[in-house]
């Protein structure tokens, strides 16, 4: 099973992805975690992402899709994965679909998580307190 979780920050994407990981053995794929890992690995894509971020820009779709595709190719994703907040653009979705098709895979479900603005704000403020920001 391969799932996409979408929603605003604080909606619970990461929480639900962790639950699926624990209960179903699915790998949680968070773009932020993957970007940090790619940069730390000093891979070609990681170096490219670092240069883009250092310049104050958003990482291009092709770089993000390359990082995601590389991670999905790891053996631990064979049992399934949960994408936490990715794709964010139509181009990313189309590129992800094309990549998965080459691997004989597809997305099983896409889930949009929602919460009212007051709850989201409260969660984000709490998150900021615990992260030291």
Coordinates of N, CA and C in Angstrom, one line a residue:
X1 N 0.9 -1.2 0.0 CA 0.0 0.0 0.0 C 0.9 1.2 0.0
X2 N 0.6 2.2 -0.9 CA 1.4 3.4 -1.0 C 0.4 4.6 -0.8
X3 N 0.6 5.4 0.2 CA -0.4 6.4 0.5 C 0.2 7.8 0.5
X4 N -0.5 8.8 0.0 CA -0.2 10.2 0.1 C -1.0 10.9 1.2
X5 N -0.4 11.5 2.1 CA -1.1 12.3 3.1 C -0.9 13.8 2.8
X6 N -2.0 14.5 2.6 CA -2.0 15.9 2.3 C -2.7 16.7 3.4
X7 N -2.3 18.0 3.6 CA -3.0 18.8 4.5 C -2.0 19.9 5.0
X8 N -2.6 20.9 5.6 CA -1.8 22.0 6.1 C -0.8 21.6 7.2
X9 N 0.2 22.4 7.5 CA 1.0 22.1 8.7 C 0.2 22.0 9.9
X10 N 0.4 21.0 10.7 CA -0.3 20.8 12.0 C -1.6 20.0 11.8
X11 N -1.9 19.5 10.6 CA -3.1 18.7 10.4 C -2.9 17.3 10.9
X12 N -1.7 16.8 11.1 CA -1.5 15.5 11.6 C -0.9 14.5 10.6
X13 N -0.3 15.0 9.5 CA 0.3 14.1 8.5 C 1.4 13.3 9.1
X14 N 2.3 13.9 9.8 CA 3.4 13.1 10.4 C 2.9 12.2 11.4
X15 N 2.0 12.6 12.2 CA 1.4 11.7 13.3 C 0.8 10.4 12.6
X16 N 0.0 10.6 11.6 CA -0.7 9.5 11.0 C 0.3 8.6 10.2
X17 N 1.3 9.2 9.6 CA 2.3 8.5 8.9 C 3.1 7.6 9.8
X18 N 3.4 8.1 11.0 CA 4.1 7.3 12.0 C 3.2 6.1 12.5
X19 N 1.9 6.4 12.6 CA 1.0 5.3 13.0 C 1.0 4.2 12.0
X20 N 0.9 4.6 10.7 CA 1.0 3.6 9.6 C 2.3 2.8 9.6
X21 N 3.3 3.5 9.9 CA 4.7 2.9 9.9 C 4.7 1.8 11.0
X22 N 4.2 2.2 12.2 CA 4.2 1.3 13.4 C 3.2 0.1 13.2
X23 N 2.0 0.4 12.7 CA 1.0 -0.6 12.6 C 1.0 -1.5 11.3
X24 N 1.5 -0.9 10.2 CA 1.4 -1.6 9.0 C 2.8 -1.9 8.4
X25 N 3.9 -1.4 9.0 CA 5.2 -1.6 8.5 C 5.5 -0.7 7.2
X26 N 4.7 0.3 7.0 CA 5.0 1.2 5.9 C 6.0 2.3 6.3
X27 N 6.9 2.6 5.3 CA 7.9 3.6 5.6 C 7.3 5.0 5.4
X28 N 7.6 5.9 6.5 CA 7.2 7.3 6.4 C 8.2 8.0 5.6
X29 N 7.8 8.7 4.6 CA 8.7 9.5 3.7 C 8.3 11.0 3.9
X30 N 9.1 11.7 4.6 CA 8.8 13.1 4.9 C 9.8 13.9 4.0
X31 N 9.4 14.8 3.2 CA 10.3 15.6 2.3 C 11.3 16.3 3.1
X32 N 11.0 16.9 4.2 CA 12.0 17.6 5.1 C 13.1 16.6 5.5
X33 N 12.7 15.5 6.0 CA 13.7 14.5 6.5 C 14.5 14.0 5.3
X34 N 13.9 13.8 4.2 CA 14.7 13.3 3.0 C 15.6 14.4 2.5
X35 N 15.2 15.6 2.5 CA 16.1 16.7 2.1 C 17.3 16.8 3.0
X36 N 17.1 16.7 4.3 CA 18.2 16.8 5.3 C 19.1 15.6 5.1
X37 N 18.6 14.4 4.8 CA 19.4 13.2 4.6 C 20.2 13.3 3.3
X38 N 19.5 13.8 2.2 CA 20.2 13.9 1.0 C 21.4 14.9 1.1
X39 N 21.2 16.0 1.8 CA 22.2 17.0 2.0 C 23.4 16.4 2.8
X40 N 23.0 15.7 3.9 CA 24.0 15.1 4.8 C 24.8 14.1 4.0
X41 N 24.2 13.3 3.1 CA 24.9 12.3 2.4 C 25.9 12.8 1.3
X42 N 25.7 14.1 1.0 CA 26.5 14.8 0.0 C 26.4 14.1 -1.4
X43 N 25.3 13.5 -1.6 CA 25.0 12.9 -3.0 C 24.9 14.1 -4.0
X44 N 24.9 13.7 -5.2 CA 24.7 14.8 -6.3 C 23.4 15.6 -6.1
X45 N 22.3 14.9 -5.8 CA 21.1 15.6 -5.6 C 21.1 16.4 -4.3
X46 N 21.7 15.8 -3.3 CA 21.9 16.5 -2.0 C 22.7 17.8 -2.2
X47 N 23.8 17.8 -2.9 CA 24.6 19.0 -3.1 C 23.8 20.0 -3.9
X48 N 23.0 19.5 -4.9 CA 22.2 20.4 -5.7 C 21.1 21.1 -4.8
X49 N 20.5 20.3 -4.0 CA 19.4 20.8 -3.1 C 20.0 21.8 -2.2
X50 N 21.2 21.5 -1.6 CA 21.9 22.4 -0.7 C 22.2 23.8 -1.3
X51 N 22.7 23.7 -2.5 CA 23.0 25.0 -3.3 C 21.7 25.8 -3.5
X52 N 20.6 25.2 -3.8 CA 19.4 25.9 -4.1 C 18.9 26.5 -2.8
X53 N 18.9 25.7 -1.7 CA 18.4 26.3 -0.4 C 19.4 27.4 0.1
X54 N 20.7 27.2 -0.1 CA 21.6 28.2 0.4 C 21.4 29.6 -0.4
X55 N 20.9 29.5 -1.6 CA 20.5 30.7 -2.4 C 19.2 31.3 -2.0
X56 N 18.5 30.6 -1.0 CA 17.2 31.1 -0.6 C 16.0 30.7 -1.4
X57 N 16.2 29.7 -2.3 CA 15.1 29.3 -3.2 C 14.5 28.0 -2.7
X58 N 13.3 27.8 -3.2 CA 12.6 26.5 -3.0 C 13.3 25.4 -3.9
X59 N 13.4 24.2 -3.4 CA 14.0 23.2 -4.2 C 13.1 22.8 -5.4
X60 N 13.7 22.8 -6.6 CA 12.9 22.6 -7.8 C 12.2 21.2 -7.8
X61 N 11.1 21.1 -8.5 CA 10.4 19.9 -8.6 C 11.2 18.7 -9.0
X62 N 12.1 18.9 -10.1 CA 12.9 17.8 -10.6 C 13.8 17.2 -9.5
X63 N 14.4 18.1 -8.7 CA 15.3 17.7 -7.6 C 14.5 17.0 -6.5
X64 N 13.4 17.5 -6.1 CA 12.5 16.9 -5.1 C 12.1 15.5 -5.6
X65 N 11.6 15.4 -6.8 CA 11.2 14.1 -7.3 C 12.3 13.1 -7.4
X66 N 13.5 13.6 -7.8 CA 14.7 12.7 -7.8 C 15.0 12.2 -6.4
X67 N 14.9 13.0 -5.4 CA 15.2 12.6 -4.0 C 14.2 11.6 -3.6
X68 N 12.9 11.8 -3.9 CA 11.8 10.9 -3.5 C 12.0 9.6 -4.3
X69 N 12.2 9.7 -5.6 CA 12.4 8.4 -6.4 C 13.5 7.6 -5.9
X70 N 14.6 8.2 -5.5 CA 15.8 7.5 -5.0 C 15.4 6.8 -3.7
X71 N 14.7 7.5 -2.8 CA 14.3 6.9 -1.5 C 13.3 5.8 -1.7
X72 N 12.3 5.9 -2.6 CA 11.3 4.9 -2.9 C 12.0 3.6 -3.4
X73 N 13.1 3.8 -4.1 CA 13.8 2.6 -4.6 C 14.5 1.8 -3.6
X74 N 14.6 2.2 -2.4 CA 15.3 1.4 -1.3 C 14.4 0.2 -1.0
X75 N 15.0 -0.9 -0.6 CA 14.3 -2.1 -0.3 C 13.2 -2.0 0.8
X76 N 13.5 -1.1 1.8 CA 12.5 -1.0 2.9 C 11.2 -0.4 2.4
X77 N 11.1 0.2 1.3 CA 9.8 0.7 0.8 C 9.0 -0.3 0.0
X78 N 9.5 -1.5 -0.2 CA 8.8 -2.5 -0.9 C 7.5 -2.9 -0.3
X79 N 7.4 -2.8 1.0 CA 6.1 -3.2 1.7 C 5.1 -2.1 1.7
X80 N 5.6 -0.9 1.3 CA 4.7 0.2 1.2 C 5.3 1.5 1.8
X81 N 4.8 2.6 1.5 CA 5.3 3.9 2.0 C 4.1 4.9 2.1
X82 N 4.4 5.9 3.0 CA 3.5 7.0 3.2 C 4.2 8.2 2.9
X83 N 3.8 9.0 1.9 CA 4.4 10.3 1.6 C 3.7 11.3 2.4
X84 N 4.5 12.0 3.2 CA 4.0 13.0 4.2 C 4.1 14.4 3.5
X85 N 3.0 14.9 2.9 CA 3.0 16.2 2.3 C 3.6 16.4 0.9
X86 N 3.8 15.3 0.3 CA 4.3 15.3 -1.1 C 3.4 14.4 -1.9
X87 N 3.1 14.8 -3.1 CA 3.5 16.0 -3.9 C 2.8 17.2 -3.5
X88 N 3.4 18.4 -3.8 CA 2.8 19.7 -3.6 C 2.4 20.4 -4.8
X89 N 2.8 19.9 -6.0 CA 2.5 20.6 -7.2 C 2.0 19.5 -8.2
X90 N 1.3 20.0 -9.2 CA 0.8 19.1 -10.3 C 2.0 18.4 -11.0
X91 N 3.1 19.2 -11.2 CA 4.2 18.7 -11.9 C 4.9 17.6 -11.0
X92 N 4.9 17.7 -9.7 CA 5.5 16.7 -8.8 C 4.6 15.5 -8.9
X93 N 3.3 15.6 -8.9 CA 2.4 14.5 -8.9 C 2.5 13.7 -10.2
X94 N 2.7 14.4 -11.3 CA 2.8 13.7 -12.6 C 4.2 13.0 -12.7
X95 N 5.2 13.6 -12.2 CA 6.5 13.0 -12.2 C 6.5 11.8 -11.3
X96 N 5.9 11.9 -10.1 CA 5.8 10.7 -9.2 C 5.1 9.6 -9.9
X97 N 4.0 9.9 -10.5 CA 3.2 8.9 -11.2 C 4.0 8.2 -12.3
X98 N 4.7 9.0 -13.0 CA 5.5 8.4 -14.1 C 6.6 7.5 -13.5
X99 N 7.3 8.0 -12.5 CA 8.3 7.1 -11.8 C 7.7 5.8 -11.3
X100 N 6.6 5.9 -10.6 CA 6.0 4.7 -10.0 C 5.6 3.7 -11.1
X101 N 5.1 4.3 -12.2 CA 4.7 3.4 -13.3 C 5.9 2.6 -13.9
X102 N 7.0 3.2 -13.9 CA 8.2 2.5 -14.4 C 8.6 1.4 -13.5
X103 N 8.2 1.5 -12.2 CA 8.5 0.5 -11.2 C 7.4 -0.5 -11.0
X104 N 6.3 -0.4 -11.8 CA 5.1 -1.2 -11.7 C 4.4 -1.0 -10.4
X105 N 4.4 0.2 -9.9 CA 3.8 0.6 -8.6 C 2.8 1.8 -8.9
X106 N 2.0 2.0 -7.9 CA 1.1 3.2 -8.0 C 0.7 3.6 -6.6
X107 N 0.0 4.8 -6.5 CA -0.5 5.2 -5.2 C -1.8 4.5 -5.0
X108 N -1.9 4.0 -3.8 CA -3.1 3.2 -3.4 C -4.2 4.2 -2.9
X109 N -3.8 5.2 -2.2 CA -4.8 6.2 -1.7 C -4.2 7.5 -1.4
X110 N -5.0 8.5 -1.5 CA -4.6 9.9 -1.1 C -5.6 10.4 -0.1
X111 N -5.0 10.8 1.0 CA -5.9 11.3 2.1 C -5.6 12.7 2.4
X112 N -6.6 13.5 2.5 CA -6.5 15.0 2.8 C -7.0 15.1 4.3
X113 N -6.0 15.6 5.1 CA -6.3 15.8 6.5 C -6.7 17.3 6.7
X114 N -7.7 17.5 7.5 CA -8.2 18.8 7.7 C -8.4 19.1 9.2
X115 N -8.2 20.3 9.6 CA -8.5 20.7 11.0 C -8.8 22.2 10.9
X116 N -9.6 22.7 11.9 CA -10.0 24.1 11.8 C -8.8 25.0 12.1
X117 N -8.8 26.2 11.7 CA -7.7 27.1 11.8 C -7.2 27.3 13.3
X118 N -8.2 27.3 14.2 CA -7.8 27.5 15.6 C -7.0 26.4 16.1
X119 N -7.4 25.2 15.8 CA -6.6 24.0 16.2 C -5.2 24.0 15.5
X120 N -5.2 24.3 14.2 CA -3.9 24.3 13.5 C -2.9 25.3 14.2
X121 N -3.5 26.5 14.5 CA -2.6 27.5 15.1 C -2.1 27.0 16.5
X122 N -3.0 26.5 17.3 CA -2.6 25.9 18.6 C -1.5 24.9 18.4
X123 N -1.7 24.0 17.5 CA -0.7 22.9 17.3 C 0.7 23.5 16.9
X124 N 0.6 24.4 16.0 CA 1.9 25.0 15.5 C 2.6 25.8 16.6
X125 N 1.8 26.5 17.4 CA 2.4 27.3 18.5 C 3.0 26.3 19.5
X126 N 2.4 25.2 19.8 CA 2.9 24.2 20.7 C 4.2 23.6 20.1
X127 N 4.2 23.3 18.8 CA 5.3 22.8 18.1 C 6.5 23.7 18.2
X128 N 6.2 25.0 18.1 CA 7.3 26.0 18.2 C 7.9 26.0 19.6
X129 N 7.1 25.8 20.6 CA 7.6 25.8 22.0 C 8.5 24.7 22.3
X130 N 8.1 23.5 21.8 CA 8.9 22.3 22.0 C 10.1 22.2 21.2
X131 N 10.2 22.9 20.1 CA 11.4 22.9 19.2 C 12.4 24.0 19.6
X132 N 12.0 24.8 20.5 CA 12.9 25.9 21.0 C 12.9 27.1 20.0
X133 N 11.9 27.2 19.1 CA 11.9 28.3 18.2 C 11.2 29.5 18.8

